[in-house]
Every structure is written in C-alpha cells, then in structure tokens.
Amino acid sequence: MRRPLVAGNWKMNGSRAGNEGLLAAVAAGAREIAGVDIAVCPPFVYLADVEAALAGSAVAWGGQNLCQETGVGAYTGEISGAMLRDFGCRYVIIGHSERRTLYGESDAQVARKFVAATAARLTPILCVGELLEEREAGTTEAVIARQLDAVLDAVDSLGQAVVAYEPVWAIGTGRTASPEQAQEVHGFIRRRVARKGADTAAALRILYGGSVKGSNAAELFAMADIDGGLIGGASLKAEEFLEICRAAQSA
Ligand code: 13P
C-alpha cells in the first residue's frame, strides 16, 4: 500500500504576510489528517519563513526547482540542493512543464537536476506530461517515455523519488484529465519504471497534477495508480488544499 502524497506547488505566488495565515491554517488542518504525506513548495525566498512556520508540524516543504550543479560556485541566480536542505526541504519539484516550456529545460538538464537532488538527499518530484497537440497527435506515451527514460538512463534506481503526471493541457486551465485518462498514463508510467526494477515501480508514488480541486480529487485518487496530487492554484487556499488532502486520506 503506497502512502499518498499531496504537495502544493505555489508557483510564483505568495507574500510574507499572506503566507503566514495560509501556513498556519494548513498546519492546523493537517493535524486532523492521518496516513497522508502533505507538503508545500513555496518560492525560494519564503523558505526560511516556511521552515519557521512548519517545523514540528505534519507538513513538509520543498523547492520548486534547483540547480543541476552540486557544490557551490559561479552560477548567478541559482540555488543548490544543499541550500534547500539547509532550509529543511524534504522535496524538490524537477522538470515542471513551466520550467520545460518557459525556461527551455531539456530532458538532459532535468536528468542532471534529478541526480543533483538525490545527491543532496532531497526527494525529487519528477514532472512529466504531454502538450495538447501531442495528445491529439497520439504521441502521449512516446513523450512520457522520452521524459522518463532521460532520468531512468541517468540513475541506478529511482529510489524514493516521486513522479507527477501533469498533462500540460490540464494545468491552470480548469480542464482536468478524466480519472480514466489519468489512470491510463499512470499505469504506463509504472510499467515503464518497472523495466528498471519491479520493486521500485510497485512502491513508486505517482501523483496527478492539473486543475485538481476539492471537488474532483476523490475520483482521481480512487484510481489504482494515482497516489496523490501535485496541486497548483488550489494549494493557495487552505480549506481547498485540506479538502484535497482529506480526499487522499479516504482513497
Ligand atoms: P493547477 O492545479 O493550478 O492546474 O496547477 C497544476 C500544477 O502545475 C502543479 O504543479
């Protein structure tokens, strides 16, 4: 039985004043939820505040990105995995579609980031997903396979990593993949990872992301290979986010 994970990706949202209430409400609500891992991934600049607000709570936190280089050095504007650990991060999102499409991150770069994350003892949340035109062209599985294989070829094992399937056409659009559409891809991801190790694949948590809300989370989480969610917009509202966490608890 895989323990579900619900992670909030705040993207470029928040303010020091606004985060305070959101974090306090999420931490308080999480106390009533058992059997679900809960995390938030704020912008880097808020990590110190988030650490102070969530230390000792049931809610973990993580980064939204990291530098592929390990160590320190002349990489202006970058944040290393060790720095994220220094602020108590457990997770880091890798290869989000916004990083891939807006900032040109390649599969190879994503693979290097994955390796850097595990070297820093962070749990990577590796995002994969197809564009609308790729789905319409019938190439969804080929795209997901390419994105996954870039990482699988770079590591001995996925270890404790988490994979998030986020169809790009469902992100921030209000258009969710149907539970059946999502399950089909989640099953494909698990079979692909199994080539590298059946045990790792069986234990792998595969999250769904893309317009998940309190009202649609339960039907998604009821699917056999959906082990939680990576939540964008709905993670900015404490009650909505907690409703999604509760849906994972009863799945
Ligand atoms: P939305 O939940 O806002 O669609 O965003 C999904 C996402 O990209 C999470 O990483």
PDB file of C-alpha atoms and ligand atoms in Angstrom:
ATOM      1  CA  MET A   1       0.000   0.000   0.000  1.00  0.00           C
ATOM      2  CA  ARG A   2       1.528   3.307  -1.074  1.00  0.00           C
ATOM      3  CA  ARG A   3       1.144   6.230   1.295  1.00  0.00           C
ATOM      4  CA  PRO A   4      -0.439   9.106  -0.623  1.00  0.00           C
ATOM      5  CA  LEU A   5       1.338  12.432  -1.015  1.00  0.00           C
ATOM      6  CA  VAL A   6      -0.379  15.744  -1.638  1.00  0.00           C
ATOM      7  CA  ALA A   7       2.068  18.513  -2.485  1.00  0.00           C
ATOM      8  CA  GLY A   8       1.210  22.152  -3.109  1.00  0.00           C
ATOM      9  CA  ASN A   9       3.166  23.907  -5.829  1.00  0.00           C
ATOM     10  CA  TRP A  10       2.709  27.578  -5.033  1.00  0.00           C
ATOM     11  CA  LYS A  11       4.485  28.603  -8.254  1.00  0.00           C
ATOM     12  CA  MET A  12       5.264  32.365  -8.201  1.00  0.00           C
ATOM     13  CA  ASN A  13       2.588  33.251  -5.674  1.00  0.00           C
ATOM     14  CA  GLY A  14       2.564  34.450  -2.095  1.00  0.00           C
ATOM     15  CA  SER A  15       3.721  37.260   0.158  1.00  0.00           C
ATOM     16  CA  ARG A  16       5.300  37.138   3.594  1.00  0.00           C
ATOM     17  CA  ALA A  17       2.154  38.482   5.217  1.00  0.00           C
ATOM     18  CA  GLY A  18      -0.245  36.306   3.238  1.00  0.00           C
ATOM     19  CA  ASN A  19       1.765  33.111   3.667  1.00  0.00           C
ATOM     20  CA  GLU A  20       1.523  33.309   7.433  1.00  0.00           C
ATOM     21  CA  GLY A  21      -2.219  32.671   7.575  1.00  0.00           C
ATOM     22  CA  LEU A  22      -2.120  30.036   4.837  1.00  0.00           C
ATOM     23  CA  LEU A  23       0.674  28.057   6.538  1.00  0.00           C
ATOM     24  CA  ALA A  24      -0.933  28.260   9.967  1.00  0.00           C
ATOM     25  CA  ALA A  25      -4.252  27.032   8.576  1.00  0.00           C
ATOM     26  CA  VAL A  26      -2.664  24.179   6.602  1.00  0.00           C
ATOM     27  CA  ALA A  27      -0.569  23.079   9.599  1.00  0.00           C
ATOM     28  CA  ALA A  28      -3.637  23.160  11.862  1.00  0.00           C
ATOM     29  CA  GLY A  29      -5.793  21.237   9.380  1.00  0.00           C
ATOM     30  CA  ALA A  30      -3.062  18.652   8.772  1.00  0.00           C
ATOM     31  CA  ARG A  31      -3.183  17.658  12.421  1.00  0.00           C
ATOM     32  CA  GLU A  32      -6.588  16.111  11.769  1.00  0.00           C
ATOM     33  CA  ILE A  33      -5.419  14.088   8.754  1.00  0.00           C
ATOM     34  CA  ALA A  34      -3.636  10.755   9.153  1.00  0.00           C
ATOM     35  CA  GLY A  35      -1.978   8.484   6.635  1.00  0.00           C
ATOM     36  CA  VAL A  36      -1.187  11.163   4.044  1.00  0.00           C
ATOM     37  CA  ASP A  37       2.108  12.950   3.442  1.00  0.00           C
ATOM     38  CA  ILE A  38       1.478  16.666   2.931  1.00  0.00           C
ATOM     39  CA  ALA A  39       3.973  19.207   1.596  1.00  0.00           C
ATOM     40  CA  VAL A  40       4.118  22.743   0.257  1.00  0.00           C
ATOM     41  CA  CYS A  41       6.642  24.106  -2.241  1.00  0.00           C
ATOM     42  CA  PRO A  42       6.858  27.906  -1.948  1.00  0.00           C
ATOM     43  CA  PRO A  43       9.116  30.276  -3.878  1.00  0.00           C
ATOM     44  CA  PHE A  44      12.722  30.059  -2.610  1.00  0.00           C
ATOM     45  CA  VAL A  45      12.659  33.416  -0.842  1.00  0.00           C
ATOM     46  CA  TYR A  46       9.950  32.238   1.547  1.00  0.00           C
ATOM     47  CA  LEU A  47      11.664  29.006   2.588  1.00  0.00           C
ATOM     48  CA  ALA A  48      13.038  30.427   5.840  1.00  0.00           C
ATOM     49  CA  ASP A  49       9.577  31.659   6.846  1.00  0.00           C
ATOM     50  CA  VAL A  50       8.033  28.349   5.816  1.00  0.00           C
ATOM     51  CA  GLU A  51      10.596  26.420   7.844  1.00  0.00           C
ATOM     52  CA  ALA A  52       9.831  28.560  10.891  1.00  0.00           C
ATOM     53  CA  ALA A  53       6.073  28.156  10.434  1.00  0.00           C
ATOM     54  CA  LEU A  54       6.027  24.410   9.733  1.00  0.00           C
ATOM     55  CA  ALA A  55       8.888  22.997  11.825  1.00  0.00           C
ATOM     56  CA  GLY A  56       7.415  20.364  14.123  1.00  0.00           C
ATOM     57  CA  SER A  57       4.157  20.210  12.129  1.00  0.00           C
ATOM     58  CA  ALA A  58       2.893  17.341   9.976  1.00  0.00           C
ATOM     59  CA  VAL A  59       3.527  19.388   6.818  1.00  0.00           C
ATOM     60  CA  ALA A  60       6.849  19.096   4.963  1.00  0.00           C
ATOM     61  CA  TRP A  61       8.173  21.580   2.424  1.00  0.00           C
ATOM     62  CA  GLY A  62      10.308  21.688  -0.658  1.00  0.00           C
ATOM     63  CA  GLY A  63      11.695  23.754  -3.519  1.00  0.00           C
ATOM     64  CA  GLN A  64      10.157  24.240  -6.958  1.00  0.00           C
ATOM     65  CA  ASN A  65      13.468  23.861  -8.789  1.00  0.00           C
ATOM     66  CA  LEU A  66      17.189  23.511  -8.122  1.00  0.00           C
ATOM     67  CA  CYS A  67      20.483  23.947  -9.895  1.00  0.00           C
ATOM     68  CA  GLN A  68      21.897  20.917 -11.684  1.00  0.00           C
ATOM     69  CA  GLU A  69      25.343  21.741 -10.334  1.00  0.00           C
ATOM     70  CA  THR A  70      26.350  20.350  -6.982  1.00  0.00           C
ATOM     71  CA  GLY A  71      28.692  22.233  -4.695  1.00  0.00           C
ATOM     72  CA  VAL A  72      29.000  25.995  -4.750  1.00  0.00           C
ATOM     73  CA  GLY A  73      30.352  28.382  -7.353  1.00  0.00           C
ATOM     74  CA  ALA A  74      29.769  30.971 -10.004  1.00  0.00           C
ATOM     75  CA  TYR A  75      26.158  30.170 -11.003  1.00  0.00           C
ATOM     76  CA  THR A  76      24.405  33.515 -10.668  1.00  0.00           C
ATOM     77  CA  GLY A  77      20.773  33.234  -9.725  1.00  0.00           C
ATOM     78  CA  GLU A  78      20.863  29.524  -8.933  1.00  0.00           C
ATOM     79  CA  ILE A  79      20.004  27.589  -5.761  1.00  0.00           C
ATOM     80  CA  SER A  80      21.658  24.258  -4.970  1.00  0.00           C
ATOM     81  CA  GLY A  81      20.181  21.131  -3.472  1.00  0.00           C
ATOM     82  CA  ALA A  82      22.403  21.545  -0.402  1.00  0.00           C
ATOM     83  CA  MET A  83      20.940  25.026   0.122  1.00  0.00           C
ATOM     84  CA  LEU A  84      17.427  23.608   0.014  1.00  0.00           C
ATOM     85  CA  ARG A  85      18.441  21.008   2.606  1.00  0.00           C
ATOM     86  CA  ASP A  86      19.880  23.805   4.698  1.00  0.00           C
ATOM     87  CA  PHE A  87      16.353  25.226   4.920  1.00  0.00           C
ATOM     88  CA  GLY A  88      14.848  21.885   5.899  1.00  0.00           C
ATOM     89  CA  CYS A  89      13.408  20.965   2.500  1.00  0.00           C
ATOM     90  CA  ARG A  90      12.443  17.331   2.041  1.00  0.00           C
ATOM     91  CA  TYR A  91      11.239  17.589  -1.555  1.00  0.00           C
ATOM     92  CA  VAL A  92      12.105  19.375  -4.760  1.00  0.00           C
ATOM     93  CA  ILE A  93       9.998  19.617  -7.915  1.00  0.00           C
ATOM     94  CA  ILE A  94      12.006  18.751 -11.017  1.00  0.00           C
ATOM     95  CA  GLY A  95      11.140  19.320 -14.664  1.00  0.00           C
ATOM     96  CA  HIS A  96       7.810  21.068 -14.157  1.00  0.00           C
ATOM     97  CA  SER A  97       6.262  21.786 -17.548  1.00  0.00           C
ATOM     98  CA  GLU A  98       6.592  25.535 -16.890  1.00  0.00           C
ATOM     99  CA  ARG A  99      10.356  25.043 -16.461  1.00  0.00           C
ATOM    100  CA  ARG A 100      10.462  22.976 -19.634  1.00  0.00           C
ATOM    101  CA  THR A 101       8.346  25.243 -21.818  1.00  0.00           C
ATOM    102  CA  LEU A 102       9.050  28.754 -20.446  1.00  0.00           C
ATOM    103  CA  TYR A 103      12.702  28.281 -19.477  1.00  0.00           C
ATOM    104  CA  GLY A 104      13.787  25.715 -22.033  1.00  0.00           C
ATOM    105  CA  GLU A 105      14.798  22.935 -19.652  1.00  0.00           C
ATOM    106  CA  SER A 106      15.767  19.896 -21.705  1.00  0.00           C
ATOM    107  CA  ASP A 107      15.275  16.248 -20.760  1.00  0.00           C
ATOM    108  CA  ALA A 108      19.043  16.039 -20.208  1.00  0.00           C
ATOM    109  CA  GLN A 109      19.026  19.031 -17.869  1.00  0.00           C
ATOM    110  CA  VAL A 110      16.075  17.586 -15.966  1.00  0.00           C
ATOM    111  CA  ALA A 111      18.010  14.340 -15.550  1.00  0.00           C
ATOM    112  CA  ARG A 112      21.007  16.232 -14.159  1.00  0.00           C
ATOM    113  CA  LYS A 113      18.743  18.075 -11.734  1.00  0.00           C
ATOM    114  CA  PHE A 114      17.283  14.763 -10.623  1.00  0.00           C
ATOM    115  CA  VAL A 115      20.778  13.433  -9.888  1.00  0.00           C
ATOM    116  CA  ALA A 116      21.703  16.657  -8.049  1.00  0.00           C
ATOM    117  CA  ALA A 117      18.548  16.406  -5.931  1.00  0.00           C
ATOM    118  CA  THR A 118      19.223  12.853  -4.834  1.00  0.00           C
ATOM    119  CA  ALA A 119      22.873  13.725  -4.140  1.00  0.00           C
ATOM    120  CA  ALA A 120      21.559  16.375  -1.736  1.00  0.00           C
ATOM    121  CA  ARG A 121      19.229  13.771  -0.139  1.00  0.00           C
ATOM    122  CA  LEU A 122      16.138  15.549  -1.386  1.00  0.00           C
ATOM    123  CA  THR A 123      13.159  13.589  -2.671  1.00  0.00           C
ATOM    124  CA  PRO A 124      12.635  14.626  -6.301  1.00  0.00           C
ATOM    125  CA  ILE A 125       9.099  15.100  -7.573  1.00  0.00           C
ATOM    126  CA  LEU A 126       9.769  14.480 -11.258  1.00  0.00           C
ATOM    127  CA  CYS A 127       7.129  16.027 -13.507  1.00  0.00           C
ATOM    128  CA  VAL A 128       6.224  14.563 -16.863  1.00  0.00           C
ATOM    129  CA  GLY A 129       3.363  15.383 -19.200  1.00  0.00           C
ATOM    130  CA  GLU A 130       2.331  15.923 -22.781  1.00  0.00           C
ATOM    131  CA  LEU A 131       1.179  19.060 -24.587  1.00  0.00           C
ATOM    132  CA  LEU A 132      -2.321  19.198 -26.056  1.00  0.00           C
ATOM    133  CA  GLU A 133      -1.003  18.810 -29.603  1.00  0.00           C
ATOM    134  CA  GLU A 134       0.996  15.764 -28.526  1.00  0.00           C
ATOM    135  CA  ARG A 135      -2.116  14.165 -27.026  1.00  0.00           C
ATOM    136  CA  GLU A 136      -4.111  14.965 -30.151  1.00  0.00           C
ATOM    137  CA  ALA A 137      -1.349  13.505 -32.323  1.00  0.00           C
ATOM    138  CA  GLY A 138      -1.491  10.287 -30.280  1.00  0.00           C
ATOM    139  CA  THR A 139       2.059  10.641 -29.012  1.00  0.00           C
ATOM    140  CA  THR A 140       1.332  10.920 -25.274  1.00  0.00           C
ATOM    141  CA  GLU A 141       3.081   7.665 -24.338  1.00  0.00           C
ATOM    142  CA  ALA A 142       6.087   8.404 -26.534  1.00  0.00           C
ATOM    143  CA  VAL A 143       6.508  11.817 -24.894  1.00  0.00           C
ATOM    144  CA  ILE A 144       6.183  10.436 -21.371  1.00  0.00           C
ATOM    145  CA  ALA A 145       8.572   7.599 -22.205  1.00  0.00           C
ATOM    146  CA  ARG A 146      11.166  10.056 -23.524  1.00  0.00           C
ATOM    147  CA  GLN A 147      10.891  12.272 -20.437  1.00  0.00           C
ATOM    148  CA  LEU A 148      11.090   9.301 -18.064  1.00  0.00           C
ATOM    149  CA  ASP A 149      13.869   7.478 -19.890  1.00  0.00           C
ATOM    150  CA  ALA A 150      16.137  10.538 -19.742  1.00  0.00           C
ATOM    151  CA  VAL A 151      16.092  10.158 -15.960  1.00  0.00           C
ATOM    152  CA  LEU A 152      15.962   6.349 -15.802  1.00  0.00           C
ATOM    153  CA  ASP A 153      19.067   6.187 -18.004  1.00  0.00           C
ATOM    154  CA  ALA A 154      20.928   8.549 -15.658  1.00  0.00           C
ATOM    155  CA  VAL A 155      20.328   6.688 -12.386  1.00  0.00           C
ATOM    156  CA  ASP A 156      20.676   3.172 -10.976  1.00  0.00           C
ATOM    157  CA  SER A 157      17.256   3.388  -9.370  1.00  0.00           C
ATOM    158  CA  LEU A 158      14.512   5.946  -8.833  1.00  0.00           C
ATOM    159  CA  GLY A 159      14.860   5.215  -5.120  1.00  0.00           C
ATOM    160  CA  GLN A 160      12.351   7.170  -3.049  1.00  0.00           C
ATOM    161  CA  ALA A 161      11.591   9.624  -5.872  1.00  0.00           C
ATOM    162  CA  VAL A 162       8.052  10.615  -6.745  1.00  0.00           C
ATOM    163  CA  VAL A 163       6.731  11.074 -10.295  1.00  0.00           C
ATOM    164  CA  ALA A 164       3.999  13.591 -11.090  1.00  0.00           C
ATOM    165  CA  TYR A 165       1.951  13.217 -14.261  1.00  0.00           C
ATOM    166  CA  GLU A 166       0.802  16.663 -15.288  1.00  0.00           C
ATOM    167  CA  PRO A 167      -0.824  16.855 -18.720  1.00  0.00           C
ATOM    168  CA  VAL A 168       0.149  20.357 -19.822  1.00  0.00           C
ATOM    169  CA  TRP A 169      -3.321  20.996 -21.262  1.00  0.00           C
ATOM    170  CA  ALA A 170      -4.827  20.475 -17.793  1.00  0.00           C
ATOM    171  CA  ILE A 171      -2.564  22.863 -15.880  1.00  0.00           C
ATOM    172  CA  GLY A 172      -4.292  26.026 -14.730  1.00  0.00           C
ATOM    173  CA  THR A 173      -6.965  25.569 -17.373  1.00  0.00           C
ATOM    174  CA  GLY A 174      -9.751  24.152 -15.258  1.00  0.00           C
ATOM    175  CA  ARG A 175      -9.702  21.207 -17.655  1.00  0.00           C
ATOM    176  CA  THR A 176      -8.816  18.063 -15.688  1.00  0.00           C
ATOM    177  CA  ALA A 177      -7.891  14.763 -17.252  1.00  0.00           C
ATOM    178  CA  SER A 178     -10.678  12.305 -16.551  1.00  0.00           C
ATOM    179  CA  PRO A 179      -9.783   9.745 -13.897  1.00  0.00           C
ATOM    180  CA  GLU A 180      -9.625   7.102 -16.648  1.00  0.00           C
ATOM    181  CA  GLN A 181      -7.357   9.223 -18.872  1.00  0.00           C
ATOM    182  CA  ALA A 182      -5.041   9.879 -15.943  1.00  0.00           C
ATOM    183  CA  GLN A 183      -5.051   6.235 -14.810  1.00  0.00           C
ATOM    184  CA  GLU A 184      -4.059   5.104 -18.299  1.00  0.00           C
ATOM    185  CA  VAL A 185      -0.934   7.257 -18.228  1.00  0.00           C
ATOM    186  CA  HIS A 186      -0.156   6.466 -14.587  1.00  0.00           C
ATOM    187  CA  GLY A 187      -0.267   2.751 -15.424  1.00  0.00           C
ATOM    188  CA  PHE A 188       2.048   3.370 -18.366  1.00  0.00           C
ATOM    189  CA  ILE A 189       4.492   5.247 -16.106  1.00  0.00           C
ATOM    190  CA  ARG A 190       4.553   2.411 -13.584  1.00  0.00           C
ATOM    191  CA  ARG A 191       5.158  -0.191 -16.306  1.00  0.00           C
ATOM    192  CA  ARG A 192       7.956   1.927 -17.791  1.00  0.00           C
ATOM    193  CA  VAL A 193       9.660   2.330 -14.416  1.00  0.00           C
ATOM    194  CA  ALA A 194       9.275  -1.424 -13.812  1.00  0.00           C
ATOM    195  CA  ARG A 195      11.769  -2.059 -16.611  1.00  0.00           C
ATOM    196  CA  LYS A 196      14.327  -0.680 -14.221  1.00  0.00           C
ATOM    197  CA  GLY A 197      13.118  -2.569 -11.150  1.00  0.00           C
ATOM    198  CA  ALA A 198       9.780  -4.129 -10.300  1.00  0.00           C
ATOM    199  CA  ASP A 199      10.007  -3.341  -6.584  1.00  0.00           C
ATOM    200  CA  THR A 200      10.786   0.338  -7.134  1.00  0.00           C
ATOM    201  CA  ALA A 201       7.899   0.586  -9.593  1.00  0.00           C
ATOM    202  CA  ALA A 202       5.476  -1.060  -7.176  1.00  0.00           C
ATOM    203  CA  ALA A 203       6.486   1.356  -4.407  1.00  0.00           C
ATOM    204  CA  LEU A 204       6.670   4.456  -6.641  1.00  0.00           C
ATOM    205  CA  ARG A 205       4.229   7.218  -5.790  1.00  0.00           C
ATOM    206  CA  ILE A 206       2.743   8.700  -8.958  1.00  0.00           C
ATOM    207  CA  LEU A 207       0.887  11.971  -8.389  1.00  0.00           C
ATOM    208  CA  TYR A 208      -1.621  13.548 -10.737  1.00  0.00           C
ATOM    209  CA  GLY A 209      -1.460  17.293 -11.335  1.00  0.00           C
ATOM    210  CA  GLY A 210      -3.610  19.620 -13.422  1.00  0.00           C
ATOM    211  CA  SER A 211      -6.672  21.505 -12.134  1.00  0.00           C
ATOM    212  CA  VAL A 212      -7.119  19.252  -9.079  1.00  0.00           C
ATOM    213  CA  LYS A 213      -9.726  20.717  -6.723  1.00  0.00           C
ATOM    214  CA  GLY A 214     -11.550  19.636  -3.616  1.00  0.00           C
ATOM    215  CA  SER A 215     -14.476  18.636  -5.805  1.00  0.00           C
ATOM    216  CA  ASN A 216     -12.610  16.316  -8.210  1.00  0.00           C
ATOM    217  CA  ALA A 217      -9.773  14.948  -6.046  1.00  0.00           C
ATOM    218  CA  ALA A 218     -11.619  11.913  -4.671  1.00  0.00           C
ATOM    219  CA  GLU A 219     -12.471  10.418  -8.065  1.00  0.00           C
ATOM    220  CA  LEU A 220      -8.881  10.869  -9.249  1.00  0.00           C
ATOM    221  CA  PHE A 221      -7.355   9.410  -6.084  1.00  0.00           C
ATOM    222  CA  ALA A 222      -9.688   6.413  -6.310  1.00  0.00           C
ATOM    223  CA  MET A 223      -7.779   5.160  -9.362  1.00  0.00           C
ATOM    224  CA  ALA A 224      -5.363   2.279  -8.794  1.00  0.00           C
ATOM    225  CA  ASP A 225      -2.178   4.052  -9.858  1.00  0.00           C
ATOM    226  CA  ILE A 226      -2.916   7.587  -8.632  1.00  0.00           C
ATOM    227  CA  ASP A 227      -1.119   8.065  -5.329  1.00  0.00           C
ATOM    228  CA  GLY A 228      -1.914  11.692  -4.567  1.00  0.00           C
ATOM    229  CA  GLY A 229      -1.654  15.050  -6.271  1.00  0.00           C
ATOM    230  CA  LEU A 230       0.587  17.947  -7.186  1.00  0.00           C
ATOM    231  CA  ILE A 231      -1.654  20.933  -6.657  1.00  0.00           C
ATOM    232  CA  GLY A 232      -1.201  24.396  -8.141  1.00  0.00           C
ATOM    233  CA  GLY A 233      -3.934  27.004  -7.752  1.00  0.00           C
ATOM    234  CA  ALA A 234      -5.929  25.082  -5.154  1.00  0.00           C
ATOM    235  CA  SER A 235      -2.894  24.881  -2.839  1.00  0.00           C
ATOM    236  CA  LEU A 236      -3.129  28.644  -2.286  1.00  0.00           C
ATOM    237  CA  LYS A 237      -6.411  28.286  -0.398  1.00  0.00           C
ATOM    238  CA  ALA A 238      -6.037  26.418   2.884  1.00  0.00           C
ATOM    239  CA  GLU A 239      -9.515  24.910   3.017  1.00  0.00           C
ATOM    240  CA  GLU A 240      -9.446  23.766  -0.606  1.00  0.00           C
ATOM    241  CA  PHE A 241      -5.973  22.257  -0.180  1.00  0.00           C
ATOM    242  CA  LEU A 242      -7.023  20.461   3.010  1.00  0.00           C
ATOM    243  CA  GLU A 243     -10.111  19.103   1.280  1.00  0.00           C
ATOM    244  CA  ILE A 244      -7.811  17.539  -1.315  1.00  0.00           C
ATOM    245  CA  CYS A 245      -5.629  16.103   1.469  1.00  0.00           C
ATOM    246  CA  ARG A 246      -8.707  14.600   3.104  1.00  0.00           C
ATOM    247  CA  ALA A 247      -9.735  13.041  -0.223  1.00  0.00           C
ATOM    248  CA  ALA A 248      -6.316  11.339  -0.329  1.00  0.00           C
ATOM    249  CA  GLN A 249      -6.839  10.083   3.199  1.00  0.00           C
ATOM    250  CA  SER A 250     -10.059   8.306   2.332  1.00  0.00           C
ATOM    251  CA  ALA A 251      -8.873   6.990  -1.051  1.00  0.00           C
TER     252      ALA A 251
HETATM  253  P1  13P B   1      -3.088  23.776 -11.284  1.00  0.00           P
HETATM  254  O1  13P B   1      -3.516  22.877 -10.125  1.00  0.00           O
HETATM  255  O2  13P B   1      -3.205  25.221 -10.967  1.00  0.00           O
HETATM  256  O3  13P B   1      -3.732  23.355 -12.559  1.00  0.00           O
HETATM  257  O4  13P B   1      -1.507  23.511 -11.469  1.00  0.00           O
HETATM  258  C1  13P B   1      -1.034  22.213 -11.555  1.00  0.00           C
HETATM  259  C2  13P B   1       0.445  22.248 -11.471  1.00  0.00           C
HETATM  260  O5  13P B   1       1.115  22.672 -12.395  1.00  0.00           O
HETATM  261  C3  13P B   1       1.071  21.791 -10.221  1.00  0.00           C
HETATM  262  O6  13P B   1       2.448  21.659 -10.383  1.00  0.00           O
END
